[in-house]
XYZ file of C-alpha atoms in Angstrom:
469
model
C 11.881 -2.238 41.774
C 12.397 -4.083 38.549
C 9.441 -4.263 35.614
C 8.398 -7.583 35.222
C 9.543 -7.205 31.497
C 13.009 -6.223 32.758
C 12.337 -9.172 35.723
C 12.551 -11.312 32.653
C 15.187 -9.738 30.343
C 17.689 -10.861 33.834
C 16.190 -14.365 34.145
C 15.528 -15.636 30.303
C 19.254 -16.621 29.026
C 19.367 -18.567 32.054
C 16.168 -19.990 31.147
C 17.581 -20.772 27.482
C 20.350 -22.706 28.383
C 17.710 -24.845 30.544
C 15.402 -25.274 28.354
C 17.800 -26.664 26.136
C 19.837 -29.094 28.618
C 17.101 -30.332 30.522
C 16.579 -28.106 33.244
C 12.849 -27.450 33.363
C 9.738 -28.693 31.983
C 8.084 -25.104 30.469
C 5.205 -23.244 31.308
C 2.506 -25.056 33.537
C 0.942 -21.785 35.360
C -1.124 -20.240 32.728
C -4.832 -21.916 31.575
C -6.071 -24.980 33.768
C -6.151 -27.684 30.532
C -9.836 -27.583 28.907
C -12.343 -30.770 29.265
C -12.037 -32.641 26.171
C -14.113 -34.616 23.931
C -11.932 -37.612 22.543
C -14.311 -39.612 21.085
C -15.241 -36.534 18.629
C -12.994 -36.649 15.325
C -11.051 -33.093 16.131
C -11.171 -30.185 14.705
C -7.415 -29.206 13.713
C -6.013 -25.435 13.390
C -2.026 -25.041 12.265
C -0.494 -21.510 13.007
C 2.413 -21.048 10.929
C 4.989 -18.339 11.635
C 7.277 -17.037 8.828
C 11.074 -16.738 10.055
C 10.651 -16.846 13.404
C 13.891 -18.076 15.575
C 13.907 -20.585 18.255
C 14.448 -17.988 20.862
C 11.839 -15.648 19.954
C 9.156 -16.776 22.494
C 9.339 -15.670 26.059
C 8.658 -19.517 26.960
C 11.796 -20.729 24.646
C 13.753 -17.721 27.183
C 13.887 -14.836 25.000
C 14.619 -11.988 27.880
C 12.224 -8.821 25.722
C 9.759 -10.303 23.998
C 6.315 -11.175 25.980
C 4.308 -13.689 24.456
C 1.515 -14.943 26.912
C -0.760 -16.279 24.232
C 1.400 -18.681 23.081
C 2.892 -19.333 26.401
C -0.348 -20.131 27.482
C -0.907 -22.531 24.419
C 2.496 -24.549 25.261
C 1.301 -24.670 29.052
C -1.467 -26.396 27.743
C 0.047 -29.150 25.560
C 3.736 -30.045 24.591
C 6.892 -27.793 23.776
C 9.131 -29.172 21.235
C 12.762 -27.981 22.158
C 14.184 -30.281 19.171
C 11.645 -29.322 16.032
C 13.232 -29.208 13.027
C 12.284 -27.539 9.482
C 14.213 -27.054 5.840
C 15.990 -23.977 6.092
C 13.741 -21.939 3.918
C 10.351 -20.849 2.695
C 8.598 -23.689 0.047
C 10.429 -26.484 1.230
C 8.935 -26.267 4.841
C 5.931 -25.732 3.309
C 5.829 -28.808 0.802
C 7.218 -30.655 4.137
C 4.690 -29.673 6.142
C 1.336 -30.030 3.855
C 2.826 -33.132 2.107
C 4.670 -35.352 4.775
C 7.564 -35.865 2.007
C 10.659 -33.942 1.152
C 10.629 -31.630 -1.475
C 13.917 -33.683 -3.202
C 11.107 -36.308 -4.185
C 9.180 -33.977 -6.290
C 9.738 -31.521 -9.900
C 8.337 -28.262 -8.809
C 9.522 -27.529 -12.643
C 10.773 -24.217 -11.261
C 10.537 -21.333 -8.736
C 7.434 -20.502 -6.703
C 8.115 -16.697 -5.960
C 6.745 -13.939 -8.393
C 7.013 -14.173 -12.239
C 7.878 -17.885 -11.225
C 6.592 -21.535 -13.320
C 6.602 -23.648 -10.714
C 4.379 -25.814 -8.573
C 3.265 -28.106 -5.695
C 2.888 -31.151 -8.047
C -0.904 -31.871 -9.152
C 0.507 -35.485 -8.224
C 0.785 -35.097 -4.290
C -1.518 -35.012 -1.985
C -2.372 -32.821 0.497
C -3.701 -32.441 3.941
C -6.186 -30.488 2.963
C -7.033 -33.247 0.244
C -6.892 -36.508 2.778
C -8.938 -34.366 5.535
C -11.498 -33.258 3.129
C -11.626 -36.789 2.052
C -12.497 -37.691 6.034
C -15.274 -35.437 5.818
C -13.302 -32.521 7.093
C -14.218 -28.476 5.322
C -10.782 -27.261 4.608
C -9.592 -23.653 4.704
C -6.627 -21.534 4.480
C -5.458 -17.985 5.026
C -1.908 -15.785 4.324
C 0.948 -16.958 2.472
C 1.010 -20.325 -0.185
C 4.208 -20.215 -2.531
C 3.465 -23.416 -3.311
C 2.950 -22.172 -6.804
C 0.340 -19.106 -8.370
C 0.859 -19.011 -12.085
C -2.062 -21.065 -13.083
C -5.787 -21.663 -11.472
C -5.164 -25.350 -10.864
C -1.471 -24.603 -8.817
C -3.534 -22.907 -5.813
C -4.719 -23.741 -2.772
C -8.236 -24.434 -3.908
C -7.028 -27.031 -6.273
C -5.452 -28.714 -3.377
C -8.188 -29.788 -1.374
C -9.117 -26.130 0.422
C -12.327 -25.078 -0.014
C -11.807 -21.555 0.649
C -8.560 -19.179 0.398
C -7.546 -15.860 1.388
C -3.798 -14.795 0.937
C -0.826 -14.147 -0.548
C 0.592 -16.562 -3.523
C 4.288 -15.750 -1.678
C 6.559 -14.314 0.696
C 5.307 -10.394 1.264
C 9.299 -9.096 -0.060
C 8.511 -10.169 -3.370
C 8.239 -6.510 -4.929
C 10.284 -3.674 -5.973
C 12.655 -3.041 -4.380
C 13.551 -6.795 -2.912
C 12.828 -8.165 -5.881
C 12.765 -6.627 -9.381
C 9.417 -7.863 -10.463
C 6.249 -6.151 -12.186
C 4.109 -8.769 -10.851
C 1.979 -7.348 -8.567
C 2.009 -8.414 -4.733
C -1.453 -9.248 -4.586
C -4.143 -10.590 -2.186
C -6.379 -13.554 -3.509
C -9.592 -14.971 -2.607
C -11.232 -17.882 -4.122
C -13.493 -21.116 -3.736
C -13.056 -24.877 -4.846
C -16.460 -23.905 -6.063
C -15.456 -21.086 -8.127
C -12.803 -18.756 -9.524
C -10.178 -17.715 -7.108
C -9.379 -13.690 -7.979
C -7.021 -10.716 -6.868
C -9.265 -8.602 -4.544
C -6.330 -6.037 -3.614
C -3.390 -4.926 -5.562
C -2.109 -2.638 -3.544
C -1.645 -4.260 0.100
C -0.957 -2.421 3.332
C 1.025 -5.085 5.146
C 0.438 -3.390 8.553
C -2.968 -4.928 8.271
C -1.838 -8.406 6.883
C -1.830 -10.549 10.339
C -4.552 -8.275 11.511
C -6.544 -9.010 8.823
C -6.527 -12.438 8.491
C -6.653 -12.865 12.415
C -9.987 -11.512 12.136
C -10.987 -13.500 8.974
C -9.477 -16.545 11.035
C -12.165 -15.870 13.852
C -15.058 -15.371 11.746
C -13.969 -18.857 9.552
C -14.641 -20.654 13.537
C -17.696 -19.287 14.127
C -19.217 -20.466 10.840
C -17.607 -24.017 11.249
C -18.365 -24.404 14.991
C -22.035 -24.986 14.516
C -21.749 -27.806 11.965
C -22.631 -30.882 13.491
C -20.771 -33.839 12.227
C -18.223 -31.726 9.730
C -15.013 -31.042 11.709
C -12.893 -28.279 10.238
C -9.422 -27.906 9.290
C -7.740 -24.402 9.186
C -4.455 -23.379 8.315
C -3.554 -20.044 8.912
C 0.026 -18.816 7.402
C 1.380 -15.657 8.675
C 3.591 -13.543 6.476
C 5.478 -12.405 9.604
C 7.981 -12.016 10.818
C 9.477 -12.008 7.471
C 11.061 -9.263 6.007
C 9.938 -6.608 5.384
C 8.165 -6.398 8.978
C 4.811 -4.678 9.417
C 2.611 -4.409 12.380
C -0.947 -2.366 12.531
C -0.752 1.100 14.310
C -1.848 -0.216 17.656
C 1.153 -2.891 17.825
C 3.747 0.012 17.270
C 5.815 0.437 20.064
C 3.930 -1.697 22.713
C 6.496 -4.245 23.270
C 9.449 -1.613 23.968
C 11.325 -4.144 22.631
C 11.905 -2.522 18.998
C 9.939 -3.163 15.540
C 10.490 -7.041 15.306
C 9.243 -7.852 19.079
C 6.118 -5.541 18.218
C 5.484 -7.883 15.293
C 5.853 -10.931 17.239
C 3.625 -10.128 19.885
C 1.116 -9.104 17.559
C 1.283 -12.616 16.521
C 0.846 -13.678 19.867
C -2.429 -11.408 20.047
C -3.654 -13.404 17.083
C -3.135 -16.868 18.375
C -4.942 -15.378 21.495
C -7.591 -14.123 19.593
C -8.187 -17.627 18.123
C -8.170 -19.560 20.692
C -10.595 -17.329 22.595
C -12.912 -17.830 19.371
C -12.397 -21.691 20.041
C -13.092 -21.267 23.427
C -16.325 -19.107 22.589
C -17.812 -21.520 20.231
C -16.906 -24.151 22.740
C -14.848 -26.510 20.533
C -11.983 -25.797 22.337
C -11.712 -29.289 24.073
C -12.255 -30.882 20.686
C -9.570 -28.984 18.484
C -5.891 -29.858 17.832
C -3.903 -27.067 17.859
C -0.287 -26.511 16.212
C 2.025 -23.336 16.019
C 5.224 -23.398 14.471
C 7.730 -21.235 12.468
C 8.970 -22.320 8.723
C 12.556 -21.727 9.320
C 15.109 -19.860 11.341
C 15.384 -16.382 11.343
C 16.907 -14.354 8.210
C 20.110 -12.811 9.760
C 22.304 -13.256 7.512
C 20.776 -11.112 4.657
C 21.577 -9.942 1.181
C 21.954 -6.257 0.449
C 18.727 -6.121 -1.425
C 16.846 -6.713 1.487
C 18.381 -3.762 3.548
C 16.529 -1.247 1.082
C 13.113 0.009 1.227
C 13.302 0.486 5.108
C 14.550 -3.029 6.303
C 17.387 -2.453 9.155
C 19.441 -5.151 10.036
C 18.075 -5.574 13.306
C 14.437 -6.096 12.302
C 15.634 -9.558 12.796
C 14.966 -12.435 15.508
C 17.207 -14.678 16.931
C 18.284 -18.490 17.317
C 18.991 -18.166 20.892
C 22.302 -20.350 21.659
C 22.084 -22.165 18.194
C 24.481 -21.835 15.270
C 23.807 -20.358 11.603
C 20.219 -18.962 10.748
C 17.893 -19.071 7.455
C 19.279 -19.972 4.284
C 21.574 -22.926 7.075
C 21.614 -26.513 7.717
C 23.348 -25.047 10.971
C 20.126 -25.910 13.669
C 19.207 -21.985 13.681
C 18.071 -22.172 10.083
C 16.169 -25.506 10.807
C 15.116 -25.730 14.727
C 11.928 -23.654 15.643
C 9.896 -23.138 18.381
C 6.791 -25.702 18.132
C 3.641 -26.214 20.280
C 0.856 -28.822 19.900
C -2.243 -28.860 22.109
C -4.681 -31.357 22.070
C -6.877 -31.471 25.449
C -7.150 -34.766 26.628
C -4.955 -36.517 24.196
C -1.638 -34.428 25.137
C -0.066 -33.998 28.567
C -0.850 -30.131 29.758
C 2.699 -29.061 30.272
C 4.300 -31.711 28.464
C 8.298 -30.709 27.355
C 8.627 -33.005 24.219
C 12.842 -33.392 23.954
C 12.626 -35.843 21.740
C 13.464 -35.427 17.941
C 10.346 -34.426 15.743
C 9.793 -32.553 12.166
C 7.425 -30.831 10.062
C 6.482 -33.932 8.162
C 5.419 -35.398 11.710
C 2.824 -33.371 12.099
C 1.105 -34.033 8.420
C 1.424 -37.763 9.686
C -0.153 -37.129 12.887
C -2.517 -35.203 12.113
C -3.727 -37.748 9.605
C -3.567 -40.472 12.214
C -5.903 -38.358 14.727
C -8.372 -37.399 12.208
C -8.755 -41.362 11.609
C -7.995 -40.530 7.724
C -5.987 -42.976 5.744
C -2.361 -42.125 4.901
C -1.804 -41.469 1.050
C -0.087 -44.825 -0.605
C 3.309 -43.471 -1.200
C 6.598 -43.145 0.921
C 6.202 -40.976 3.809
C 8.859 -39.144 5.272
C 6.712 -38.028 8.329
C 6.283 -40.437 11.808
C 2.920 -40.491 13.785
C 4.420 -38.552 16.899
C 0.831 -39.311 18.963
C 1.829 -42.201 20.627
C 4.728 -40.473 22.164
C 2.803 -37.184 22.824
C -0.203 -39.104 24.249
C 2.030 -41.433 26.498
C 1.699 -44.857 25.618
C 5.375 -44.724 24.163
C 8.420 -43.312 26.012
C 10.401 -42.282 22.898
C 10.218 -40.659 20.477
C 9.315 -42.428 16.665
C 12.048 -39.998 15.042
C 15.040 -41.226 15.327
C 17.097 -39.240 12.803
C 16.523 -35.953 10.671
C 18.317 -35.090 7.513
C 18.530 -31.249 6.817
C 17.948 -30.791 3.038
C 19.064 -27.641 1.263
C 18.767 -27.116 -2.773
C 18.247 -30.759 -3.588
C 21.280 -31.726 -1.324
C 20.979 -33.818 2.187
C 23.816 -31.485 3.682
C 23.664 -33.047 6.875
C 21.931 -35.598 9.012
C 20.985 -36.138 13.005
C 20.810 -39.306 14.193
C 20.126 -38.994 18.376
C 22.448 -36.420 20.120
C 25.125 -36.734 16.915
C 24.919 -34.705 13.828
C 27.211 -34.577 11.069
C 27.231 -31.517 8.487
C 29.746 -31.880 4.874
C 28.197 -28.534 3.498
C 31.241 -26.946 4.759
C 35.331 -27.192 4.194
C 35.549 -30.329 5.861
C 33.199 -32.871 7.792
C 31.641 -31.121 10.869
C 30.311 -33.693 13.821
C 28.815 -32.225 16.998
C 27.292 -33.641 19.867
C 24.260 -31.451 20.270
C 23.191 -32.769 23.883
C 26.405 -31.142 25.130
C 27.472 -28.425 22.462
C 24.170 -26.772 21.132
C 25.867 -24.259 19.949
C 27.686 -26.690 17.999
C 30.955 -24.650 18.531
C 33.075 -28.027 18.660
C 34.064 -29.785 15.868
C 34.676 -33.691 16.926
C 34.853 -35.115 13.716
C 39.147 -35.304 13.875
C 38.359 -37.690 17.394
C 35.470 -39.758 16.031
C 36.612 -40.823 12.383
C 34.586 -44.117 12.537
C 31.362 -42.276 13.668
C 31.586 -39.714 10.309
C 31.943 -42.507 8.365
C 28.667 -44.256 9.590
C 26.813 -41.436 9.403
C 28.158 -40.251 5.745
C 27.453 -43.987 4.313
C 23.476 -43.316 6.486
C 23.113 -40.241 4.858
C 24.046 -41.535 1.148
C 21.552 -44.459 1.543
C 18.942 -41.928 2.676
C 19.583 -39.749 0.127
C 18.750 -41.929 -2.722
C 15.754 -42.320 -1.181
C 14.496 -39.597 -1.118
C 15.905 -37.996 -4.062
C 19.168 -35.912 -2.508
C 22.451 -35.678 -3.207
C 25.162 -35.349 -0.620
C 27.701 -33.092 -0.767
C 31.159 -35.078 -1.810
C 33.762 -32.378 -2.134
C 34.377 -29.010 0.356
C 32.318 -26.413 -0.611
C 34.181 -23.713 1.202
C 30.871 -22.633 2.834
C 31.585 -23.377 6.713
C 30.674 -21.014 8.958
């Protein structure tokens, strides 16, 4: 008789090619959906994976990996199967805490180690227009929104409290030749934020702030009137991968499954905190992953232990990390709000990390910061009361360029030799090139993208670049 792990490993492509056509509507048996409390402002918790691949989660059909928690978390809310992120690290992240494309800002440099740069003192936050709403405002793992200074860190944008990393967990010798040290911080708005460990064991990073995440609910839970806002940034599964002893070897999947279920343990572990303190009904609840996978990777980053399979995977999608292909920009996503969303709900339609900023804003009843948003409110099509989608297009920005845009099914790329237009209803692999039979359509969509490029401050590309792939 088959395992049910190798049950699944036969069933999940299948699954896959489902989820992404149409077929079936997700997870429904797990948790009975919690009573809610909608007339209470919500508490709001964001889970952010780092690198993680649209097909690493058993519910997205990955046939190895077991992921129950956050199975369990997409039974009870909606499942994005069209969520789309920049391709890499700190523009995700500017995306996602700002509403706005990075293009529109001057980091004035790099965010990584030994690097100037930073999350302009200009923009704000949603840390800064929740804590305006009355919210407390925390954060744990990975920034890289900027370190070199006091005032470039989370605390002096709008979190009270930090415990992390200033950047991705590779930045050391011998990734990157650096003598900064890879550090863990810890600071107050209050006070002076400090390195409290120079020398980090990164089998105990998602661990560690899992149980520093649990600990943060139970001290906000009892607040009456002060809803909470936490943001908790894993450095996995990034390169290099770590897990703590007990993770090794439990999946039988290999390294980078036992470092994605130990994700999934966390997530578990906070929402049983939630439920514990009883503010799960009341609490928004996001997971998502900053890019694609990193497949295709340099040779520094196969030293120091790193084998080319500690890597996840983009299920049927095209290109990873480092891409405006979807499997460098299309994660997994899941948001849960008792009550509000649909238990169950399979969300098809087009949505983006700036969405959520904008949604969450809308459901904490805080006022949206007076500048050009790139983000849509997604709630009235999550909660219902509208049948579509607000997102009608994306546009995948990459190094200051708007390489390629998708407007419905159609998306046209001109990062590589020559125009590429796919039909990604059909072709999500986007193996098919119909640019030659739709000449009219590229133009359209090349004049959209220039118009939305000035916008937001983007180029587009003009000439081949000899980079399709």
């Amino acid at each position: 008789m088959l395992s049910s792990r190798s049950a699944r490993c036969v069933q999940a492509w299948l699954l896959t090619l489902l989820l992404l056509v149409g077929g079936v509507g997700g997870p429904r048996a797990a948790a009975q959906e919690p009573a809610a409390q909608p007339e209470a402002r919500p508490n709001i918790v964001i889970l952010f994976a780092d690198d993680l691949g649209w097909g690493d989660l058993s519910s997205y059909g990955h046939p190895a990996i077991e992921t129950p928690n956050l199975d369990r978390l997409a039974a009870q809310g909606a499942r994005f199967t069209s969520f789309y992120t920049a391709p890499v690290c700190v523009p995700s992240r500017t995306q996602l805490l700002t509403g706005r494309y990075m293009s529109r800002m001057d980091f004035q440099g790099g965010t990584g180690a030994d690097g100037e740069g930073r999350l302009p003192p200009s923009e704000r936050t949603l840390a800064e227009v929740l804590e305006g709403a009355g919210y407390s405002t925390h954060m744990l793992g990975k920034w890289h929104l900027g370190y070199q200074k006091e005032a470039y860190l989370p605390t002096n944008h709008g979190f009270d409290t930090w415990y992390g990393m200033p950047y991705s967990n590779d930045y050391k010798k011998p990734w990157v030749q650096t003598e900064e040290p890879l550090a863990m911080y810890q600071g107050t708005a209050d006070g002076e934020t400090e390195i409290i460990d120079r020398d980090i064991d990164q089998s105990r990073l998602t661990t560690g702030y899992t149980r520093r995440a649990v600990e943060r609910i139970q001290q906000e839970s009892g607040k009456a009137g002060e809803p909470f806002f936490l943001y908790l940034a894993y450095n996995m599964p990034h390169l290099p991968i770590h897990t703590a002893e007990r993770f090794r070897g439990r999946s039988g999947a290999g390294r980078y499954a036992d470092v994605v279920e130990t994700i999934d343990w966390s997530v578990g572990q906070v929402m049983q905190a939630l439920e514990k303190q009883g503010v799960a009904g009341r609490t928004i609840v996001v997971f998502a992953s900053d890019n694609g996978p990193w497949l295709d990777l340099p040779d520094r980053m196969l030293r120091g232990g790193n084998k080319p399979w500690h890597q996840g995977t983009t299920g049927p999608l095209r290109g990873s990390k480092q891409s405006t292909y979807d499997g460098g920009t299309r994660v997994p996503a899941i948001l849960r709000w008792p009550g509000r969303v649909e238990a169950g709900r399979r969300a098809d339609g087009l949505a983006a990390l700036q969405d959520v900023f904008v949604s969450l804003v809308e459901a904490a009843g805080a006022g949206r910061p007076e500048r050009e948003m790139d983000g849509k409110n997604l709630l009235p099509w999550l909660t219902g009361e509208e049948a579509q989608s607000p997102r009608e297009q994306y546009a995948y920005v990459y190094g200051g360029e708007l390489q390629a845009m998708r407007v419905g099914p159609w998306k046209l790329r001109l990062a590589g030799e020559e125009p590429q237009l796919f039909h990604l209803e059909t072709d999500p692999a986007a193996r098919w090139n119909r640019a030659e039979a739709h000449p009219e359509r590229v133009e359209r969509m090349r004049r959209r993208m220039q118009r939305y490029a000035e916008r937001i401050g983007a180029s587009v590309p003009e000439a081949p670049r000899g980079e399709g792939r």
